[in-house]
Short mmCIF file of C-alpha atoms in Angstrom, two decimals:
data_model
loop_
_atom_site.label_atom_id
_atom_site.label_comp_id
_atom_site.label_asym_id
_atom_site.label_seq_id
_atom_site.Cartn_x
_atom_site.Cartn_y
_atom_site.Cartn_z
CA ASP U 1 0.00 0.00 0.00
CA THR U 2 2.77 2.39 -1.03
CA ALA U 3 1.51 5.98 -1.08
CA VAL U 4 3.33 7.08 -4.24
CA SER U 5 4.39 4.23 -6.48
CA GLN U 6 6.27 4.43 -9.74
CA THR U 7 7.29 1.83 -12.28
CA PRO U 8 9.67 0.67 -13.48
CA LYS U 9 12.24 1.11 -10.73
CA TYR U 10 15.15 0.41 -13.06
CA LEU U 11 15.27 0.97 -16.79
CA VAL U 12 18.21 0.53 -19.14
CA THR U 13 17.62 1.49 -22.74
CA GLN U 14 19.43 2.59 -25.86
CA MET U 15 19.75 6.07 -27.24
CA GLY U 16 16.93 7.02 -29.53
CA ASN U 17 14.33 4.81 -27.87
CA ASP U 18 11.04 6.02 -26.42
CA LYS U 19 10.16 5.02 -22.87
CA SER U 20 7.53 5.73 -20.23
CA ILE U 21 7.56 5.85 -16.46
CA LYS U 22 4.26 5.45 -14.65
CA CYS U 23 3.24 6.98 -11.35
CA GLU U 24 0.25 6.49 -9.13
CA GLN U 25 -0.65 7.94 -5.75
CA ASN U 26 -3.32 6.61 -3.40
CA LEU U 27 -3.29 9.55 -1.01
CA GLY U 28 -6.18 11.40 -2.59
CA HIS U 29 -3.91 14.33 -3.41
CA ASP U 30 -4.77 16.88 -6.06
CA THR U 31 -1.23 17.69 -7.15
CA MET U 32 1.48 15.53 -8.64
CA TYR U 33 5.03 16.27 -9.75
CA TRP U 34 7.97 14.89 -11.64
CA TYR U 35 11.48 15.65 -10.41
CA LYS U 36 14.82 14.77 -11.95
CA GLN U 37 17.85 13.92 -9.83
CA ASP U 38 21.13 14.07 -11.71
CA SER U 39 24.36 12.21 -11.08
CA LYS U 40 25.42 14.82 -8.53
CA LYS U 41 22.22 14.22 -6.54
CA PHE U 42 20.83 17.61 -7.52
CA LEU U 43 17.02 17.51 -7.53
CA LYS U 44 15.03 19.76 -9.84
CA ILE U 45 11.34 19.99 -10.61
CA MET U 46 10.25 19.18 -14.14
CA PHE U 47 6.45 19.28 -14.12
CA SER U 48 3.53 19.80 -11.81
CA TYR U 49 -0.08 18.86 -12.40
CA ASN U 50 -3.06 19.93 -10.35
CA ASN U 51 -6.27 17.98 -10.90
CA LYS U 52 -4.98 16.71 -14.23
CA GLU U 53 -4.04 20.17 -15.44
CA LEU U 54 -0.45 21.17 -16.13
CA ILE U 55 0.54 24.06 -13.89
CA ILE U 56 4.30 23.96 -13.92
CA ASN U 57 6.54 23.17 -16.86
CA GLU U 58 10.12 24.03 -16.10
CA THR U 59 12.72 24.27 -18.81
CA VAL U 60 12.45 20.72 -20.02
CA PRO U 61 12.99 19.52 -23.61
CA ASN U 62 9.74 18.81 -25.40
CA ARG U 63 10.90 15.20 -25.77
CA PHE U 64 9.49 14.87 -22.27
CA SER U 65 5.72 14.69 -22.24
CA PRO U 66 3.77 14.16 -19.03
CA LYS U 67 0.26 12.79 -19.13
CA SER U 68 -2.29 12.76 -16.34
CA PRO U 69 -5.31 10.58 -17.15
CA ASP U 70 -6.76 11.34 -13.72
CA LYS U 71 -5.55 13.09 -10.61
CA ALA U 72 -4.15 9.87 -9.14
CA HIS U 73 -1.84 9.20 -12.08
CA LEU U 74 0.95 11.15 -13.71
CA ASN U 75 2.98 9.34 -16.34
CA LEU U 76 6.16 10.57 -17.98
CA HIS U 77 6.90 9.71 -21.57
CA ILE U 78 10.32 10.41 -23.03
CA ASN U 79 10.96 10.38 -26.78
CA SER U 80 14.28 9.94 -28.53
CA LEU U 81 16.24 9.25 -25.37
CA GLU U 82 19.68 10.83 -25.05
CA LEU U 83 22.66 9.95 -22.86
CA GLY U 84 22.03 13.05 -20.77
CA ASP U 85 18.60 11.78 -19.82
CA SER U 86 20.25 9.22 -17.56
CA ALA U 87 19.10 10.15 -14.07
CA VAL U 88 16.75 9.19 -11.31
CA TYR U 89 13.21 10.41 -11.87
CA PHE U 90 11.02 10.94 -8.84
CA CYS U 91 7.29 11.22 -8.86
CA ALA U 92 5.71 13.09 -5.95
CA SER U 93 2.36 14.32 -4.74
CA SER U 94 0.92 16.85 -2.31
CA PRO U 95 -2.60 17.65 -1.13
CA ASP U 96 -2.76 20.75 -3.30
CA ALA U 97 -0.54 23.01 -5.33
CA PHE U 98 -0.84 26.25 -3.53
CA SER U 99 -0.70 25.95 0.22
CA GLY U 100 2.69 24.31 0.33
CA ASN U 101 1.62 21.16 2.10
CA THR U 102 4.11 18.38 2.60
CA ILE U 103 5.21 16.68 -0.58
CA TYR U 104 5.46 12.89 -0.68
CA PHE U 105 7.96 11.20 -2.97
CA GLY U 106 7.95 7.87 -4.72
CA GLU U 107 10.98 5.61 -4.56
CA GLY U 108 12.40 6.76 -7.86
CA SER U 109 12.99 5.31 -11.30
CA TRP U 110 16.63 4.81 -12.27
CA LEU U 111 16.95 5.48 -16.00
CA THR U 112 20.19 4.58 -17.77
CA VAL U 113 20.57 5.43 -21.43
CA VAL U 114 23.40 3.61 -23.22
CA ALA Q 1 15.59 34.60 -5.14
CA GLN Q 2 16.33 31.87 -2.71
CA SER Q 3 19.06 29.30 -2.31
CA VAL Q 4 20.24 26.69 0.13
CA THR Q 5 23.79 25.58 0.86
CA GLN Q 6 24.70 22.37 2.57
CA LEU Q 7 28.13 23.02 3.89
CA ASP Q 8 29.39 19.44 3.92
CA SER Q 9 29.00 16.99 1.08
CA HIS Q 10 30.03 14.10 3.33
CA VAL Q 11 29.93 13.61 7.10
CA SER Q 12 31.22 10.55 8.97
CA VAL Q 13 30.45 9.88 12.62
CA SER Q 14 30.82 6.90 14.88
CA GLU Q 15 27.75 5.04 16.03
CA GLY Q 16 26.46 6.52 19.26
CA THR Q 17 28.03 9.95 18.74
CA PRO Q 18 26.18 13.16 17.84
CA VAL Q 19 25.28 14.08 14.29
CA LEU Q 20 25.44 17.62 12.88
CA LEU Q 21 24.49 18.34 9.28
CA ARG Q 22 24.80 22.00 8.35
CA CYS Q 23 22.49 24.02 6.16
CA ASN Q 24 22.46 27.73 5.39
CA TYR Q 25 19.76 29.42 3.38
CA SER Q 26 19.27 32.63 1.51
CA SER Q 27 15.79 34.06 1.12
CA SER Q 28 14.23 37.48 0.84
CA TYR Q 29 11.55 36.56 3.33
CA SER Q 30 11.11 34.10 6.15
CA PRO Q 31 10.99 30.83 4.30
CA SER Q 32 9.73 27.38 5.10
CA LEU Q 33 12.57 24.92 5.58
CA PHE Q 34 12.67 21.16 5.39
CA TRP Q 35 15.02 18.27 5.82
CA TYR Q 36 14.51 15.16 3.71
CA VAL Q 37 16.37 11.86 3.96
CA GLN Q 38 17.09 9.49 1.09
CA HIS Q 39 18.22 5.98 1.92
CA PRO Q 40 20.06 4.05 -0.80
CA ASN Q 41 17.83 3.28 -3.76
CA LYS Q 42 14.85 4.82 -2.00
CA GLY Q 43 12.75 7.94 -2.39
CA LEU Q 44 12.95 11.05 -0.26
CA GLN Q 45 11.24 10.99 3.12
CA LEU Q 46 10.36 14.09 5.11
CA LEU Q 47 12.30 14.26 8.39
CA LEU Q 48 11.00 17.58 9.67
CA LYS Q 49 9.83 21.01 8.60
CA TYR Q 50 9.87 24.57 9.87
CA THR Q 51 6.97 26.83 8.90
CA SER Q 52 7.29 29.89 11.17
CA ALA Q 53 6.09 28.27 14.37
CA ALA Q 54 8.56 27.06 17.02
CA THR Q 55 12.17 27.57 15.97
CA LEU Q 56 13.25 24.20 17.35
CA VAL Q 57 11.63 21.52 15.27
CA LYS Q 58 11.53 17.87 16.20
CA GLY Q 59 11.30 15.26 13.50
CA ILE Q 60 11.23 11.54 13.08
CA ASN Q 61 13.92 9.11 14.20
CA GLY Q 62 15.24 11.44 16.90
CA PHE Q 63 16.33 14.22 14.56
CA GLU Q 64 15.74 17.87 15.25
CA ALA Q 65 16.68 21.17 13.66
CA GLU Q 66 16.82 24.74 14.87
CA PHE Q 67 15.87 27.72 12.73
CA LYS Q 68 18.25 30.61 13.43
CA LYS Q 69 17.23 33.67 11.50
CA SER Q 70 20.25 35.73 12.60
CA GLU Q 71 22.57 33.08 11.21
CA THR Q 72 20.30 32.05 8.29
CA SER Q 73 20.88 28.48 9.33
CA PHE Q 74 18.78 25.36 9.77
CA HIS Q 75 21.22 22.71 10.97
CA LEU Q 76 20.07 19.14 11.53
CA THR Q 77 21.15 17.32 14.68
CA LYS Q 78 20.74 14.02 16.44
CA PRO Q 79 22.22 13.20 19.86
CA SER Q 80 23.28 9.65 19.07
CA ALA Q 81 23.83 8.21 15.61
CA HIS Q 82 22.48 4.83 14.64
CA MET Q 83 23.67 2.63 11.81
CA SER Q 84 20.27 3.04 10.13
CA ASP Q 85 20.90 6.80 9.85
CA ALA Q 86 23.37 6.25 7.04
CA ALA Q 87 21.77 8.02 4.09
CA GLU Q 88 21.77 11.19 2.00
CA TYR Q 89 20.19 14.24 3.63
CA PHE Q 90 18.72 17.19 1.76
CA CYS Q 91 17.98 20.64 3.12
CA VAL Q 92 15.14 22.32 1.24
CA VAL Q 93 13.82 25.90 1.23
CA ARG Q 94 10.52 27.33 0.02
CA PRO Q 95 9.50 31.00 0.03
CA PRO Q 96 6.43 31.99 2.04
CA ASN Q 97 3.05 31.91 0.30
CA PHE Q 98 4.28 29.69 -2.48
CA GLY Q 99 3.56 26.10 -3.29
CA ASN Q 100 5.86 23.15 -3.74
CA GLU Q 101 6.83 24.21 -7.25
CA LYS Q 102 9.16 26.68 -5.54
CA LEU Q 103 11.07 24.14 -3.47
CA THR Q 104 14.83 24.57 -3.82
CA PHE Q 105 16.91 21.56 -2.84
CA GLY Q 106 20.42 21.59 -1.48
CA THR Q 107 23.02 19.35 -3.04
CA GLY Q 108 22.84 16.84 -0.22
CA THR Q 109 25.06 15.59 2.59
CA ARG Q 110 26.00 11.95 2.69
CA LEU Q 111 26.06 10.66 6.26
CA THR Q 112 28.23 7.65 6.97
CA ILE Q 113 28.05 5.86 10.32
CA ILE Q 114 31.18 4.11 11.51
CA PRO Q 115 30.50 0.98 13.59
#
């Protein structure tokens, strides 16, 4: 009964491929996020969705396309993978987008592009 | 603009001795401050948070942190380290009246516990 779950946990793929990472939260939260953690452990927000609507889109290549079929799910699709996309991707959720409530993270998806 | 600096990238302490992980922040206003812990191959877990209430904040697993506005610091402490404390720790800042899209993460401090 993990609160924020993401799959797959590990993914190794070749350059140029397209891949997706799925995320689901069972906390009843309205807001979900994708973060990227690089090789130096630096964590940066990529996207934020509130009730299925995109509210934050940081400077991310348009090869990255999030999709939220409902407020409990936020999937990340990546086209034409590049070596620099290798990172850990964290999904997260919070009760809402605006009051700054605690954010809950998934366990991460380790993406390696070779 | 806001930023957070974790002064040590790596801290090693012996089991049973005190832990001190240092964090300084820069913010135009009184921010909210957080400490998160990341165990190997795991997600980030909230340890504690400061949101303008008591300046000494107690968190999970015996950790606490003190907000010192005059020093712009929010150092994390624990009286006695346990082997299970070995992990990466992140100090995080958020400006007042903003949501989580404005979280700024520090670069992390790796805590190693020596048996």
